[in-house]
Coordinates of C-alpha atoms and ligand atoms in Angstrom, one line a residue:
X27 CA -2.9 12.2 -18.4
X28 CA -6.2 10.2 -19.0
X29 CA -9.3 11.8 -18.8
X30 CA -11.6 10.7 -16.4
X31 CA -14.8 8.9 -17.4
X32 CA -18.1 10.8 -16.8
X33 CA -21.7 10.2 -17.2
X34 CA -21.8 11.3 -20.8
X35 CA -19.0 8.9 -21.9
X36 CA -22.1 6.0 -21.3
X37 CA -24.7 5.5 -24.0
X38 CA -27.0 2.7 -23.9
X39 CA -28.8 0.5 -26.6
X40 CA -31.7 -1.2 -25.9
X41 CA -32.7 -4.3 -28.6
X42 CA -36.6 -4.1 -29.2
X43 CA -36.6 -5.1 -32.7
X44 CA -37.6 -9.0 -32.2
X45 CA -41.3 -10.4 -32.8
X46 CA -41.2 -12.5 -30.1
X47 CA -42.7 -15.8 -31.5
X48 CA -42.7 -17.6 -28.1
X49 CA -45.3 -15.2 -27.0
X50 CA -47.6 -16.0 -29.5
X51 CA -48.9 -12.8 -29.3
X52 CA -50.4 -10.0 -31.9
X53 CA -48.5 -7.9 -30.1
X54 CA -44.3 -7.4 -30.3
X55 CA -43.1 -8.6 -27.3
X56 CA -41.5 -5.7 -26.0
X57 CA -44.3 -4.0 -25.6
X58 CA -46.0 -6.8 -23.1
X59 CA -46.4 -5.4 -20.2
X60 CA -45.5 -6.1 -16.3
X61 CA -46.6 -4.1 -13.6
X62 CA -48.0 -1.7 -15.8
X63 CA -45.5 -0.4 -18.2
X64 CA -43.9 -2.3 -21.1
X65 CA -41.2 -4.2 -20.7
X66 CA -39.0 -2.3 -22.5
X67 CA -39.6 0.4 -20.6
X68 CA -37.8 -1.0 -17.5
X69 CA -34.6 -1.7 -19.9
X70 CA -34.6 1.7 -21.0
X71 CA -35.0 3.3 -17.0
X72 CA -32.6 0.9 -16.0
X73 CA -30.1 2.4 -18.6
X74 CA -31.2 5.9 -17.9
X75 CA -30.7 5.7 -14.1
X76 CA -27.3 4.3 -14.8
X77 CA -26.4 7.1 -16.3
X78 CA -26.8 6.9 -19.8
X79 CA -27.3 10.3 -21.7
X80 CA -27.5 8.9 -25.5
X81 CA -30.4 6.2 -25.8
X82 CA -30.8 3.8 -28.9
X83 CA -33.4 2.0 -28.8
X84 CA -33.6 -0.6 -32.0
X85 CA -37.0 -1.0 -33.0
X86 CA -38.5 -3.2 -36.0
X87 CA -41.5 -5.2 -35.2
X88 CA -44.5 -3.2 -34.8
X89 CA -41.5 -0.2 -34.4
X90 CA -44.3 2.5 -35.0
X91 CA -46.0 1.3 -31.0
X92 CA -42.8 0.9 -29.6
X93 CA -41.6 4.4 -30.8
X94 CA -45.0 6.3 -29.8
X95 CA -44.4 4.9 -26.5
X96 CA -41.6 6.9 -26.0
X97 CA -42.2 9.8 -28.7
X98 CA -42.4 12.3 -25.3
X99 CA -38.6 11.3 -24.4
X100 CA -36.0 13.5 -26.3
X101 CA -33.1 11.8 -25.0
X102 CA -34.3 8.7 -26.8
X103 CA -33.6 8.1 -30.7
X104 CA -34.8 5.2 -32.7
X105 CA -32.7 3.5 -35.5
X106 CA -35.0 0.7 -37.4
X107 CA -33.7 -2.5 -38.1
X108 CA -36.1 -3.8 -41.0
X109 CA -35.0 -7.5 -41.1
X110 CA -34.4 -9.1 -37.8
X111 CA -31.2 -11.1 -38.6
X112 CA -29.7 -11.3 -34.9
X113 CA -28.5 -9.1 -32.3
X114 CA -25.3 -8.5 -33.5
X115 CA -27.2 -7.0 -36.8
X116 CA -29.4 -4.7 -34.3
X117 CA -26.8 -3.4 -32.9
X118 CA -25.5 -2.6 -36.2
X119 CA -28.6 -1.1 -36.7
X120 CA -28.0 1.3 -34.1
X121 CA -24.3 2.5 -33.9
X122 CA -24.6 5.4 -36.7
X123 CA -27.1 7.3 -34.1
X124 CA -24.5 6.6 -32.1
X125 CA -21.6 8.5 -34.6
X126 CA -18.4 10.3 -33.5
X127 CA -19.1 8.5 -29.7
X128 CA -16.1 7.4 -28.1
X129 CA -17.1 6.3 -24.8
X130 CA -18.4 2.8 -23.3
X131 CA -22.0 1.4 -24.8
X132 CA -24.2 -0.5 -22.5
X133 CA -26.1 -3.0 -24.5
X134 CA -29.2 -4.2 -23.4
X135 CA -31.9 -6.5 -24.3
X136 CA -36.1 -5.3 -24.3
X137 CA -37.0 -8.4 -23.0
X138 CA -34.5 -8.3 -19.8
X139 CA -37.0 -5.7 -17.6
X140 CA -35.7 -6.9 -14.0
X141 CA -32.2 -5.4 -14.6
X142 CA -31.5 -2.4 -12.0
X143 CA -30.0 0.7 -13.0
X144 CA -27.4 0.2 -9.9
X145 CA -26.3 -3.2 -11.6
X146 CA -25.8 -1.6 -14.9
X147 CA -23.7 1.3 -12.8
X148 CA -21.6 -1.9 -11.3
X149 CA -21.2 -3.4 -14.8
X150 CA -20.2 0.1 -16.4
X151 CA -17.3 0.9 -12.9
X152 CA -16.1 -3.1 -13.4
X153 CA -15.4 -2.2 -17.5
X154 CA -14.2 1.0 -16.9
X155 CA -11.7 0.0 -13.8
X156 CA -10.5 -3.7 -15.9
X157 CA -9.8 -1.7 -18.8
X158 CA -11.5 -4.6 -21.0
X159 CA -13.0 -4.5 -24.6
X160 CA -16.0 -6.3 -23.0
X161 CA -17.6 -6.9 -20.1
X162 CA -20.7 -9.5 -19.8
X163 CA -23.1 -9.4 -17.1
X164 CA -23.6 -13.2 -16.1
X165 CA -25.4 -15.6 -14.1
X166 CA -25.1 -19.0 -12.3
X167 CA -28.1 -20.7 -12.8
X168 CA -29.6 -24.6 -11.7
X169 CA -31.3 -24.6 -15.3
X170 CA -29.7 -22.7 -17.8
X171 CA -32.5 -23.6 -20.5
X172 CA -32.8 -21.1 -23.4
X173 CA -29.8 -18.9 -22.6
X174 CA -26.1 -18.6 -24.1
X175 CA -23.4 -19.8 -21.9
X176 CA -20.4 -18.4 -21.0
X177 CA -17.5 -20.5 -21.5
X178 CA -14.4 -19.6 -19.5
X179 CA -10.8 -19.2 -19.7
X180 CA -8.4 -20.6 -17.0
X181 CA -7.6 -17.0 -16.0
X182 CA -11.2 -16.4 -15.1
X183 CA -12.4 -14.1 -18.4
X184 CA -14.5 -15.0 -20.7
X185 CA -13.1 -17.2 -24.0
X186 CA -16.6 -16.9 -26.0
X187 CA -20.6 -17.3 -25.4
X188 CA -22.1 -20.2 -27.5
X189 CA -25.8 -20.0 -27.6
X190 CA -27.7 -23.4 -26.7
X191 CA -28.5 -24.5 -30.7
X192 CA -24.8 -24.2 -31.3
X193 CA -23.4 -25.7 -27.7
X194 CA -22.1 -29.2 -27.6
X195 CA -23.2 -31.2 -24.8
X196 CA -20.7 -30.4 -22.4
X197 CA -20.9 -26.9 -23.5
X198 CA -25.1 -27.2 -22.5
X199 CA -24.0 -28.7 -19.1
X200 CA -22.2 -25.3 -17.7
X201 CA -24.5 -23.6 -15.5
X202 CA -22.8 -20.0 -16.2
X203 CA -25.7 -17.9 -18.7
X204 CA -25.3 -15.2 -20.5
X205 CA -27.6 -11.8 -19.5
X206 CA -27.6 -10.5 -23.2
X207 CA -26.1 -7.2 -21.0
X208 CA -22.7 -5.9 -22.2
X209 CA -20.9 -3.1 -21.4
X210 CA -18.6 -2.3 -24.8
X211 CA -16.0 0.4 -25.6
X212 CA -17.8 2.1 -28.4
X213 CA -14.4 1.7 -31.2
X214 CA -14.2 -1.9 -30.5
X215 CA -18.0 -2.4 -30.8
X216 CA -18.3 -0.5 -34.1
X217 CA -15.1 -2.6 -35.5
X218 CA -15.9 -6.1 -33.9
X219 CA -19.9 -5.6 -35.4
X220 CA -18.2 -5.0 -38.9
X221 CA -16.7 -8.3 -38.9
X222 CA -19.8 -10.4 -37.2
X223 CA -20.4 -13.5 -39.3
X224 CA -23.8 -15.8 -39.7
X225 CA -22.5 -19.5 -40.1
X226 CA -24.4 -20.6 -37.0
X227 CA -27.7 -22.6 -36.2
X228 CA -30.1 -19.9 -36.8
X229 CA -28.3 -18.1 -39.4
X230 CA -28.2 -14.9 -37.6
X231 CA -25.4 -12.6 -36.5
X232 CA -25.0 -13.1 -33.1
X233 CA -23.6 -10.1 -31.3
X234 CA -22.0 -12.8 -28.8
X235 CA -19.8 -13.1 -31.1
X236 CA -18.2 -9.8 -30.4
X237 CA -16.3 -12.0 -27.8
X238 CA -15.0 -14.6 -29.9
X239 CA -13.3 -11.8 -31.8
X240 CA -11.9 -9.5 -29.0
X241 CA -10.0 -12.5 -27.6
X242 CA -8.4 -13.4 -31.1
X243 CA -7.7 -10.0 -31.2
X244 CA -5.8 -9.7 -27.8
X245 CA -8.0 -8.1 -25.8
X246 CA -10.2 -9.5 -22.9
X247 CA -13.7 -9.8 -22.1
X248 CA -14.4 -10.0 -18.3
X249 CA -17.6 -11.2 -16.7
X250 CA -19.3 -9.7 -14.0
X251 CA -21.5 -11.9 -12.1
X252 CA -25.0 -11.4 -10.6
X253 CA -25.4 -12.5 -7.4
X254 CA -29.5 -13.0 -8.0
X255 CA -30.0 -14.7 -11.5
X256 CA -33.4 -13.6 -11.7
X257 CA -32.3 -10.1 -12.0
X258 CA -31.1 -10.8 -15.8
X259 CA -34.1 -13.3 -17.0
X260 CA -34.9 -12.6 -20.2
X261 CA -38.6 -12.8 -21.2
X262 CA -39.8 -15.2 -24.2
X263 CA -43.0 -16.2 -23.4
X264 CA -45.9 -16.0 -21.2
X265 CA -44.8 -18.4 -18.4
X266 CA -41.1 -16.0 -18.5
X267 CA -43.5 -12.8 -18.4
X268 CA -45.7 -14.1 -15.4
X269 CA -42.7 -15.3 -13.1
X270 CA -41.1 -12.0 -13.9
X271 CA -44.3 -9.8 -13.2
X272 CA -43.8 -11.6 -9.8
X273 CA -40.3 -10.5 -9.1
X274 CA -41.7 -7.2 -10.2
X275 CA -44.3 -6.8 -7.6
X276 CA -42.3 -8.7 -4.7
X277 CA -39.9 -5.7 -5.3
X278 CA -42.7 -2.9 -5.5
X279 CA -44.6 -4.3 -2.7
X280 CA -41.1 -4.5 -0.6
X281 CA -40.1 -0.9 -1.2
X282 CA -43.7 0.9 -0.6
X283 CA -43.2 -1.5 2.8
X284 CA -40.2 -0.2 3.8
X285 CA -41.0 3.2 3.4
X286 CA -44.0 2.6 5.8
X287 CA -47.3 1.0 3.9
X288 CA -48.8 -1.8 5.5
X289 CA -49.6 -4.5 2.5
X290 CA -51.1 -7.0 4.3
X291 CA -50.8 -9.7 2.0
X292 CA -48.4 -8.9 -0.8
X293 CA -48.7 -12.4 -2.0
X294 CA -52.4 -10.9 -4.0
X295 CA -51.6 -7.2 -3.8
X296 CA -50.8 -5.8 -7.4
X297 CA -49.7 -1.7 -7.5
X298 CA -48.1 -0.7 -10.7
X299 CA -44.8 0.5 -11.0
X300 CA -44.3 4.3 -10.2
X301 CA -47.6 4.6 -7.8
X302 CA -47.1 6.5 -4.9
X303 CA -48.4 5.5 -1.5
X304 CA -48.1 7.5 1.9
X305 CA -46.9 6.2 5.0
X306 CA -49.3 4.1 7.3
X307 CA -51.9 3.1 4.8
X308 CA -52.8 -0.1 4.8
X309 CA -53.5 -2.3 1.5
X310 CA -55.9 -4.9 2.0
X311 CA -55.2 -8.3 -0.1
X312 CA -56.4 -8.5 -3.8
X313 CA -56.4 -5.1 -4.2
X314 CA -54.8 -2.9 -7.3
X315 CA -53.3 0.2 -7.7
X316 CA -52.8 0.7 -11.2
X317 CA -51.5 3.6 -13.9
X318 CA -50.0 7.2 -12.5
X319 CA -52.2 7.0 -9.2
X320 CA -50.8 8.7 -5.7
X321 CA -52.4 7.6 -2.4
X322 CA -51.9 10.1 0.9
X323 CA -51.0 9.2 4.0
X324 CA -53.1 6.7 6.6
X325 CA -55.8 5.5 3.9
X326 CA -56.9 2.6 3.7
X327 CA -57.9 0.5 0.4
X328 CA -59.8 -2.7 -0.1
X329 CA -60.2 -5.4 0.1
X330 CA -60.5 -6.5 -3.3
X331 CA -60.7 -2.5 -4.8
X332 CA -59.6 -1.3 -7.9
X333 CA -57.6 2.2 -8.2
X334 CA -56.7 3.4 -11.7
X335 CA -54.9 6.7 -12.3
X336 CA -56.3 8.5 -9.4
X337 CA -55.3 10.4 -7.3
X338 CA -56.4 9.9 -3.2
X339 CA -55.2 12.6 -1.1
X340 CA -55.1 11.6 3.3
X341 CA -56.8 9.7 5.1
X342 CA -59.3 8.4 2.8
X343 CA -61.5 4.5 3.1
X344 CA -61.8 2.7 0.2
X345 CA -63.7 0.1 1.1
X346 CA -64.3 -3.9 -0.4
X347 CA -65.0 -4.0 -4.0
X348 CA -65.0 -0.6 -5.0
X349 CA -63.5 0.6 -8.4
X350 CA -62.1 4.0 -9.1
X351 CA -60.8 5.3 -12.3
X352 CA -59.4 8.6 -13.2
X353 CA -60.9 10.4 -9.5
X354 CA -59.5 12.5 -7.5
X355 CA -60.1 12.1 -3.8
X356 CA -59.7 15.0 -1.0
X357 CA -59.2 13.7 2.5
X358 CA -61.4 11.8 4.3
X359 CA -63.5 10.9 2.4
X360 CA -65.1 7.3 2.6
X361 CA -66.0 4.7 -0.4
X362 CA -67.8 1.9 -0.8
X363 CA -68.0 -0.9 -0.1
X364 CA -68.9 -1.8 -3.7
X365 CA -69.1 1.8 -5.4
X366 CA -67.7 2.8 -8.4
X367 CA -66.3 5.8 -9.4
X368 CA -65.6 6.6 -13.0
X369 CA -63.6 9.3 -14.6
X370 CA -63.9 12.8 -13.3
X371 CA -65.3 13.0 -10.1
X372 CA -64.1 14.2 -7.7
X373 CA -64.6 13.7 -4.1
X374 CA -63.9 16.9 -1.4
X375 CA -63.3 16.2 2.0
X376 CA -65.6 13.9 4.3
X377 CA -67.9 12.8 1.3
X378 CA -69.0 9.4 2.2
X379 CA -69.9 7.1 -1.4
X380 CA -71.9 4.2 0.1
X381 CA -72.4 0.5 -1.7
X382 CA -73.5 0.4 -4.9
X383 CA -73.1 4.4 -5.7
X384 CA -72.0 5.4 -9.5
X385 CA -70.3 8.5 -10.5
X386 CA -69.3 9.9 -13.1
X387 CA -67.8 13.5 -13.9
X388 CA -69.3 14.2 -10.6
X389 CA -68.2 16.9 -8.1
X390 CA -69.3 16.7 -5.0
X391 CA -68.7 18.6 -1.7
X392 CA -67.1 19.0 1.4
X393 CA -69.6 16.8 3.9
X394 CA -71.9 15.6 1.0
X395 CA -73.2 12.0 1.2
X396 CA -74.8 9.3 -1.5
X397 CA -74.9 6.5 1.0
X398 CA -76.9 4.3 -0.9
X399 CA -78.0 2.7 -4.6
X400 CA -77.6 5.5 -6.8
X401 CA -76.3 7.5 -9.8
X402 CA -74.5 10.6 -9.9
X403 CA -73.6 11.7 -13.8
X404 CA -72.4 15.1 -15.0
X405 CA -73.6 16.4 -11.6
X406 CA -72.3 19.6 -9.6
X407 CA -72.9 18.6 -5.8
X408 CA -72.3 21.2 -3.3
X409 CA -71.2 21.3 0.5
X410 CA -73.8 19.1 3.2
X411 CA -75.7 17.7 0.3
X412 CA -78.0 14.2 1.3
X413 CA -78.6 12.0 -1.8
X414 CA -80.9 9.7 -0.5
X415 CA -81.0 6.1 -1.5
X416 CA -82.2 5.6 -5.2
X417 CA -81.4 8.9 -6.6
X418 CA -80.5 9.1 -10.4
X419 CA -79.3 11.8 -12.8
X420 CA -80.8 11.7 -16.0
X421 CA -78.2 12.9 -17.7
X422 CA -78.5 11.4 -21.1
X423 CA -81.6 12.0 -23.5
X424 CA -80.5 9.6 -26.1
X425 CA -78.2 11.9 -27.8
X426 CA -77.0 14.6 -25.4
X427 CA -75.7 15.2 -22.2
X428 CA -77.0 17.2 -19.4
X429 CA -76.1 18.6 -16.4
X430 CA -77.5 18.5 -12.9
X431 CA -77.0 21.1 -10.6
X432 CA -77.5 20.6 -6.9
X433 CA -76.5 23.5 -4.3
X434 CA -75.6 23.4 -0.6
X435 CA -77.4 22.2 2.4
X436 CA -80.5 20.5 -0.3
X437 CA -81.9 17.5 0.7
X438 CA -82.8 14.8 -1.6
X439 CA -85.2 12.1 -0.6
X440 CA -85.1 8.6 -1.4
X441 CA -86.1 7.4 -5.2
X442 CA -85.8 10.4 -6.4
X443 CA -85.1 11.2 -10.4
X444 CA -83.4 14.4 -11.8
X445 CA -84.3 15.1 -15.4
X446 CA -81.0 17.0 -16.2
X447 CA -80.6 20.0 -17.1
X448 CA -82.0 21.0 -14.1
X449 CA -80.5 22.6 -10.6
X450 CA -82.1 22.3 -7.1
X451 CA -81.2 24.9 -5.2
X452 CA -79.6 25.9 -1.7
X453 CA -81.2 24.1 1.1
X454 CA -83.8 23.2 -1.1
X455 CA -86.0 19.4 0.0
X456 CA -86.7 17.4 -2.8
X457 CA -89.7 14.7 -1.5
X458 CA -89.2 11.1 -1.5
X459 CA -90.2 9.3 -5.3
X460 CA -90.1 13.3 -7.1
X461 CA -89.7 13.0 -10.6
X462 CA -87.8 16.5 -10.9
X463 CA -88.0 18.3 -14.4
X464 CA -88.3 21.6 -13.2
X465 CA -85.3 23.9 -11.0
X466 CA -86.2 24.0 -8.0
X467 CA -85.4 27.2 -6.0
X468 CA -83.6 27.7 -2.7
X469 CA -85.3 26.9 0.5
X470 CA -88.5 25.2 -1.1
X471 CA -90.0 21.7 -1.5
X472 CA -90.2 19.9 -4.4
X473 CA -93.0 17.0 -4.6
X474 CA -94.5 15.6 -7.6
X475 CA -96.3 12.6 -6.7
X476 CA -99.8 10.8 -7.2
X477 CA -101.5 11.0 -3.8
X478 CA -102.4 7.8 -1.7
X479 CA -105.5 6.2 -2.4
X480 CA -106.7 3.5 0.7
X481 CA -109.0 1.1 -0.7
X482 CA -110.1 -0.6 2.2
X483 CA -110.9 -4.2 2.5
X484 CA -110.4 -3.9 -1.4
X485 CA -108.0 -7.0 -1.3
X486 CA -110.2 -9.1 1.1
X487 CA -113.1 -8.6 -1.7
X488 CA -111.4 -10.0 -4.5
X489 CA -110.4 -12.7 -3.2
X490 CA -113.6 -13.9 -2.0
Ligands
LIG27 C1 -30.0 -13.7 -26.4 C2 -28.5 -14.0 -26.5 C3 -28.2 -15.1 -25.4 C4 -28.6 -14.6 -24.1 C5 -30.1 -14.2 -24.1 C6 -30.4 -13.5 -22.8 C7 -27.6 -13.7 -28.7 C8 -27.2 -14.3 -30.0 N1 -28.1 -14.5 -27.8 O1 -30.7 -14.8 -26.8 O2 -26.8 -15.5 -25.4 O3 -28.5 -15.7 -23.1 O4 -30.3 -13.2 -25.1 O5 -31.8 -13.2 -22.6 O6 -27.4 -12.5 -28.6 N2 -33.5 -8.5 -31.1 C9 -33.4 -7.5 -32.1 N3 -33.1 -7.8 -33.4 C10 -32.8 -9.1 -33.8 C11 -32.9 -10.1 -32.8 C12 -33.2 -9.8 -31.5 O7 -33.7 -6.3 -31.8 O8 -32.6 -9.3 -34.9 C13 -33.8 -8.1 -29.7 C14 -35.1 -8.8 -29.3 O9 -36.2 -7.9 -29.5 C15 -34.8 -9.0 -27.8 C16 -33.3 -9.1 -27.7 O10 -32.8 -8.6 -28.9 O11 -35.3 -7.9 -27.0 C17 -32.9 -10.6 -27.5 O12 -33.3 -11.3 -28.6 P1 -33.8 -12.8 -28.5 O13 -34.2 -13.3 -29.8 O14 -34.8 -12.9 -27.4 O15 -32.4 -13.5 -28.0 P2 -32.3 -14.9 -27.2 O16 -32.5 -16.0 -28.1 O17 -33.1 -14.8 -25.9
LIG28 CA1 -34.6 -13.4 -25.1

């Protein structure tokens, strides 16, 4: 009887060994990023949510950034491939972490982040169900520039993929591409890689050939067909990248929709992949939601604001041109317009942050306002605090940092400056223009100014 298939008869390797020259880039080009996270990344989730328990991923360029990246994963090894001399050689590269495996390989490429994990699970079922050595994920394209085609046989499965240096001119003219995605029965790929040649255009081993070699050999490679082409585009250079960053976000933007955001442009909103929005908030155009942030229910962000790794709980306004980075945000609270919030404050509930309000590692709470025009560093705020207009912490003395405490209920005037370390305390009034370099105790004033002299008619003499 024939054992049943199951998850852990699918392994996956993911090519990332390849410079990338087209991107003309310092950087490898799997590592480019889209929506936030590198592009191999998406491969690699793709693979995982189709299943796939072993990971490969075949790393050579700049390997050591590609393998921190993932250094936290344990269900991903890394084989190196030191020379890149063609896919067929990086997969090479890769089956001995794959050793003793007899179940079906899904091969991908780095630079193909679009494909989805339930295509991949369609492409594994369609292998598994044909019974073929290979199976091709394809496309039918208008302009099939840059890609291998797939040439057919009459009954339909695939003959061989010649890559567009090697293609004759009617071989150029067929519109079917090849994704660069396989699904491969791991004994066939380990023998078919063992017999790849290099007498082609570039000189590399092409693991398209695998094909070629199966059908000599009596066995069949079967194509499965896309029905959206840009699903398999591969990236190679920055025009690729930016059209596929745009997929990215039209699919992003579409899912945090249907599940109840309002994006009222999507056309110029940009929210990283993985960001978690509740239902009914509303994303004004040009705004960004970048890194691991989370956003509550019914906020409302932007225009043109800037979220980076925070987290907002419900209910909370970020208002036009505001920036946040690394915050956390209780509920209700209200930002900007124009404020900036740097990393580790955090906001309780009903704080309002007016325009042009700083903070950083700033705590401030429930009820406390800075509505206008001021600093807040390395400050402990408590409950019903008023930070009039002007206020700074001065936290820094050139070589240190300093901490400014402020309790509940005080009430700081306008233009005032806190020479840190220093606390004002509960209900305390600190007078408008107070340079304060002294704690001030509970329930007092605090005034240190130069008293108003009126020179009368002073100005009137001079002048004449
Ligand atoms: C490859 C396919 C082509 C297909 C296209 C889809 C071959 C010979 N050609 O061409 O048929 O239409 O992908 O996008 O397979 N890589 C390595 N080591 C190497 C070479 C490449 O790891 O030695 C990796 C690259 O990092 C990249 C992927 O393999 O992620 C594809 O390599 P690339 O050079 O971009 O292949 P294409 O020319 O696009
Ligand atoms: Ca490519």
């Amino acid at each position: 009887m024939r054992k049943e298939k199951t998850m852990a008869d699918l392994a996956a390797i993911v090519l990332a060994a390849g410079k990338g020259t087209r991107m003309k880039s310092s950087r490898v080009k799997v590592m480019h990023e889209l929506c936030g996270r590198p592009m191999v990344d998406f491969a690699v989730r793709a693979a995982r949510e189709a299943g796939a328990g072993r990971l490969v991923l075949v790393t050579g360029h700049q390997s050591e950034s590609v393998r921190d990246y993932f250094a936290a994963d344990g269900h991903i090894t890394c084989a190196l491939q030191e020379e890149q001399l063609g896919t067929g050689h990086a997969v090479a590269c890769g089956l001995p972490l794959l050793a003793g495996f007899g179940g079906d390989v899904l091969i991908l490429c780095g630079d193909a982040p679009l494909v989805q994990g339930e295509t991949l699970r369609q492409l594994a079922a369609e292998h598994r169900r044909s019974g073929a050595a290979v199976t091709v994920l394809t496309a039918l394209v208008d302009d099939p520039t840059g890609y291998g085609r797939v040439l057919r046989r009459d009954d339909g499965t695939v003959a061989r993929i010649v890559e567009e240096k090697d293609a004759s001119p009617e071989e150029r003219a067929v519109g079917e591409i090849n994704s660069g995605i396989y699904c491969v029965a791991a004994d066939f790929l380990r023998e078919a890689v063992a017999g790849l040649g290099n007498d082609n255009a570039q000189g590399e081993y092409y693991l398209t050939d695998i094909i070629a070699a199966a059908v000599s050999s009596g066995r069949a490679c079967r194509p499965l067909t896309v029905r959206d082409a840009e699903e398999i585009a591969g990236i190679n250079d920055r025009l690729q990248l930016a059209a596929a960053a745009a997929v990215m976000r039209r699919r992003i933007n579409g899912a945090h929709m249907l599940a109840g955001v309002t994006i009222v442009d999507p056309a110029t909103t940009y929210i990283d992949a993985g960001v978690v929005i509740g239902a009914d908030s509303v994303i004004q155009p040009n705004s960004h939601i970048r890194g691991a942030s989370t956003i509550g229910s019914g906020c409302v962000i932007g225009p043109s604001a800037v979220v980076d790794s925070c987290t907002l709980h419900d209910g909370v306004t970020v208002k036009a041109g505001s920036v946040l980075a690394e915050s956390v945000v209780h509920h209700h609270a209200a930002i900007g317009p124009m404020a900036h919030l740097r990393p580790g404050t955090e906001l309780h509930p009903h704080v309002k942050i007016g325009n042009f309000v700083e903070t950083k590692k700033a705590v401030m709470g429930e009820g406390s306002k800075a509505s206008h025009l001021t600093y807040l560093g390395d400050a402990v705020i408590g409950a019903d605090v008023n930070i009039g207009c002007g206020t700074i912490t001065c936290n820094y003395d050139g070589k240190r940092k300093h901490r400014t405490v402020i309790e509940d209920g005080a009430f700081i005037g306008s233009d005032v400056q806190l020479v840190a370390p220093v606390t004002v305390g509960k209900n305390a009034l600190v007078a408008a223009g107070t340079t304060v370099t002294k704690n001030v105790p509970a329930d007092s004033l605090a005034i240190a100014r130069t008293p108003q002299v009126n020179k009368e008619g002073w100005v009137k003499k001079k002048s004449e």
